[in-house]
PDB file of C-alpha atoms in Angstrom:
ATOM      1  CA  PHE A   6      32.030  72.399 -14.176  1.00 63.00           C
ATOM      2  CA  PHE A   7      32.549  68.994 -14.170  1.00 70.00           C
ATOM      3  CA  ILE A   8      31.437  66.302 -16.229  1.00 73.00           C
ATOM      4  CA  ILE A   9      31.429  62.784 -14.602  1.00 77.00           C
ATOM      5  CA  PRO A  10      31.568  59.788 -17.249  1.00 76.00           C
ATOM      6  CA  CYS A  11      29.243  57.612 -18.108  1.00 77.00           C
ATOM      7  CA  MET A  12      26.638  59.966 -15.895  1.00 75.00           C
ATOM      8  CA  ASP A  13      26.773  63.123 -17.359  1.00 76.00           C
ATOM      9  CA  TRP A  14      26.009  63.631 -20.843  1.00 77.00           C
ATOM     10  CA  ILE A  15      26.538  67.027 -22.917  1.00 81.00           C
ATOM     11  CA  GLN A  16      23.553  68.244 -25.763  1.00 84.00           C
ATOM     12  CA  VAL A  17      24.729  71.024 -28.381  1.00 87.00           C
ATOM     13  CA  VAL A  18      21.510  72.698 -29.472  1.00 89.00           C
ATOM     14  CA  ASP A  19      21.876  75.127 -32.141  1.00 90.00           C
ATOM     15  CA  LEU A  20      20.486  78.874 -30.852  1.00 91.00           C
ATOM     16  CA  ARG A  21      20.462  80.372 -34.090  1.00 94.00           C
ATOM     17  CA  THR A  22      17.252  80.684 -36.750  1.00 95.00           C
ATOM     18  CA  ILE A  23      16.036  77.374 -38.390  1.00 95.00           C
ATOM     19  CA  SER A  24      14.237  76.857 -41.105  1.00 96.00           C
ATOM     20  CA  PHE A  25      12.301  73.990 -42.749  1.00 95.00           C
ATOM     21  CA  ASP A  26       9.632  73.080 -45.222  1.00 95.00           C
ATOM     22  CA  VAL A  27       6.571  71.459 -44.231  1.00 92.00           C
ATOM     23  CA  PRO A  28       6.103  68.896 -46.726  1.00 90.00           C
ATOM     24  CA  ALA A  29       3.428  69.343 -49.097  1.00 92.00           C
ATOM     25  CA  GLN A  30       0.202  68.135 -47.878  1.00 88.00           C
ATOM     26  CA  GLU A  31      -2.897  66.953 -49.551  1.00 93.00           C
ATOM     27  CA  ILE A  32      -6.431  68.367 -47.627  1.00 92.00           C
ATOM     28  CA  LEU A  33      -9.885  68.310 -48.652  1.00 92.00           C
ATOM     29  CA  THR A  34     -11.206  71.509 -48.064  1.00 91.00           C
ATOM     30  CA  LYS A  35     -14.600  72.339 -46.134  1.00 91.00           C
ATOM     31  CA  ASP A  36     -16.319  72.622 -49.112  1.00 92.00           C
ATOM     32  CA  SER A  37     -14.865  69.520 -50.732  1.00 91.00           C
ATOM     33  CA  VAL A  38     -12.099  70.484 -52.673  1.00 92.00           C
ATOM     34  CA  THR A  39      -8.943  68.615 -52.541  1.00 94.00           C
ATOM     35  CA  VAL A  40      -5.702  70.975 -52.515  1.00 94.00           C
ATOM     36  CA  GLN A  41      -2.248  70.652 -52.013  1.00 94.00           C
ATOM     37  CA  VAL A  42      -0.440  73.425 -49.708  1.00 93.00           C
ATOM     38  CA  ASP A  43       3.095  73.347 -48.043  1.00 92.00           C
ATOM     39  CA  ALA A  44       4.631  75.512 -45.758  1.00 93.00           C
ATOM     40  CA  VAL A  45       7.960  77.254 -44.727  1.00 95.00           C
ATOM     41  CA  VAL A  46       8.209  77.639 -40.671  1.00 95.00           C
ATOM     42  CA  TYR A  47      11.262  79.690 -39.262  1.00 96.00           C
ATOM     43  CA  TYR A  48      12.046  78.959 -35.636  1.00 96.00           C
ATOM     44  CA  ASN A  49      15.206  79.813 -33.036  1.00 95.00           C
ATOM     45  CA  VAL A  50      15.822  77.781 -29.738  1.00 95.00           C
ATOM     46  CA  GLU A  51      15.330  80.409 -26.804  1.00 94.00           C
ATOM     47  CA  ASP A  52      15.027  78.253 -23.842  1.00 93.00           C
ATOM     48  CA  ALA A  53      17.726  75.384 -24.441  1.00 93.00           C
ATOM     49  CA  MET A  54      17.687  73.871 -21.534  1.00 93.00           C
ATOM     50  CA  LEU A  55      13.813  73.100 -22.210  1.00 93.00           C
ATOM     51  CA  ALA A  56      14.410  72.791 -25.413  1.00 93.00           C
ATOM     52  CA  VAL A  57      16.393  69.320 -23.942  1.00 92.00           C
ATOM     53  CA  CYS A  58      14.386  68.280 -20.830  1.00 92.00           C
ATOM     54  CA  ALA A  59      10.982  69.736 -21.526  1.00 93.00           C
ATOM     55  CA  VAL A  60      10.685  67.268 -25.494  1.00 92.00           C
ATOM     56  CA  GLU A  61      12.772  64.725 -26.987  1.00 90.00           C
ATOM     57  CA  GLN A  62      14.484  65.669 -29.985  1.00 91.00           C
ATOM     58  CA  ALA A  63      12.629  69.382 -29.997  1.00 92.00           C
ATOM     59  CA  GLY A  64      12.978  70.014 -33.709  1.00 92.00           C
ATOM     60  CA  ALA A  65      11.525  66.640 -34.977  1.00 94.00           C
ATOM     61  CA  SER A  66       8.090  67.649 -32.812  1.00 95.00           C
ATOM     62  CA  THR A  67       7.991  71.133 -34.337  1.00 95.00           C
ATOM     63  CA  ARG A  68       7.970  69.771 -37.633  1.00 95.00           C
ATOM     64  CA  LEU A  69       5.317  67.167 -36.878  1.00 95.00           C
ATOM     65  CA  LEU A  70       3.113  70.025 -35.254  1.00 95.00           C
ATOM     66  CA  ALA A  71       3.763  72.765 -37.501  1.00 95.00           C
ATOM     67  CA  SER A  72       2.525  69.706 -40.407  1.00 95.00           C
ATOM     68  CA  THR A  73      -0.419  68.320 -38.426  1.00 94.00           C
ATOM     69  CA  THR A  74      -1.372  72.354 -37.440  1.00 93.00           C
ATOM     70  CA  LEU A  75      -1.548  72.982 -41.818  1.00 93.00           C
ATOM     71  CA  ARG A  76      -3.318  70.117 -41.987  1.00 93.00           C
ATOM     72  CA  ASN A  77      -5.957  71.050 -39.495  1.00 93.00           C
ATOM     73  CA  MET A  78      -6.748  74.557 -40.198  1.00 92.00           C
ATOM     74  CA  MET A  79      -6.408  74.009 -43.532  1.00 92.00           C
ATOM     75  CA  GLY A  80      -9.449  71.615 -43.366  1.00 91.00           C
ATOM     76  CA  THR A  81     -11.141  73.713 -41.785  1.00 92.00           C
ATOM     77  CA  LYS A  82     -11.268  76.762 -44.297  1.00 92.00           C
ATOM     78  CA  THR A  83     -13.150  76.480 -48.123  1.00 93.00           C
ATOM     79  CA  LEU A  84     -11.082  76.770 -50.908  1.00 93.00           C
ATOM     80  CA  GLU A  85     -12.108  81.023 -51.051  1.00 93.00           C
ATOM     81  CA  GLU A  86     -10.946  81.536 -47.720  1.00 92.00           C
ATOM     82  CA  ILE A  87      -7.643  79.732 -48.079  1.00 91.00           C
ATOM     83  CA  LEU A  88      -6.715  81.824 -51.466  1.00 91.00           C
ATOM     84  CA  SER A  89      -8.001  84.870 -50.230  1.00 94.00           C
ATOM     85  CA  ASP A  90      -6.866  84.876 -46.948  1.00 91.00           C
ATOM     86  CA  ARG A  91      -3.201  83.702 -47.035  1.00 91.00           C
ATOM     87  CA  GLU A  92      -1.519  86.724 -44.519  1.00 93.00           C
ATOM     88  CA  HIS A  93      -4.334  85.617 -42.057  1.00 93.00           C
ATOM     89  CA  THR A  94      -3.845  82.144 -42.228  1.00 91.00           C
ATOM     90  CA  ALA A  95      -0.271  82.482 -41.689  1.00 92.00           C
ATOM     91  CA  GLN A  96      -0.483  84.764 -38.914  1.00 94.00           C
ATOM     92  CA  VAL A  97      -2.634  82.572 -37.623  1.00 94.00           C
ATOM     93  CA  MET A  98      -0.679  79.396 -37.865  1.00 93.00           C
ATOM     94  CA  LYS A  99       2.371  80.926 -36.240  1.00 95.00           C
ATOM     95  CA  ASP A 100       0.282  81.944 -33.160  1.00 95.00           C
ATOM     96  CA  ILE A 101      -0.914  78.489 -32.940  1.00 95.00           C
ATOM     97  CA  LEU A 102       2.577  76.863 -33.177  1.00 95.00           C
ATOM     98  CA  ASP A 103       4.295  79.600 -31.124  1.00 95.00           C
ATOM     99  CA  THR A 104       2.087  79.016 -27.873  1.00 95.00           C
ATOM    100  CA  ALA A 105       2.427  75.230 -28.330  1.00 95.00           C
ATOM    101  CA  THR A 106       6.234  75.621 -28.390  1.00 95.00           C
ATOM    102  CA  ASP A 107       6.630  78.008 -25.970  1.00 95.00           C
ATOM    103  CA  PRO A 108       6.810  74.902 -23.068  1.00 95.00           C
ATOM    104  CA  TRP A 109       9.991  73.859 -24.746  1.00 94.00           C
ATOM    105  CA  GLY A 110      12.205  76.479 -25.110  1.00 94.00           C
ATOM    106  CA  ILE A 111      11.105  77.304 -28.950  1.00 95.00           C
ATOM    107  CA  LYS A 112       9.932  80.394 -30.692  1.00 95.00           C
ATOM    108  CA  VAL A 113       8.269  80.279 -33.773  1.00 95.00           C
ATOM    109  CA  GLU A 114       9.340  83.230 -35.867  1.00 93.00           C
ATOM    110  CA  ARG A 115       7.487  83.265 -39.233  1.00 87.00           C
TER     111      ARG A 115
END
């Protein structure tokens, strides 16, 4: 293929698994207890064309989405639910993030 200068551009996409920390969020739970919650997300780009064309800065968008999802999920739970159902909460968060990032060509692994 040919690249026409001043008209075409190349975007390099890393297809390896990428991990990032979701910064600690201070959240008010359903029973009015303030907790600080953080998380780690692992994802990879499955479709590079969608990751470049469907969303601007797919990595940054995934980080913001993870932070928002964490805040929204924990705000609907009581302190007891947060402490006792960690595995279930992690699976639900993974499913929510994965379905939200599918149109961007991103697969959330954990």
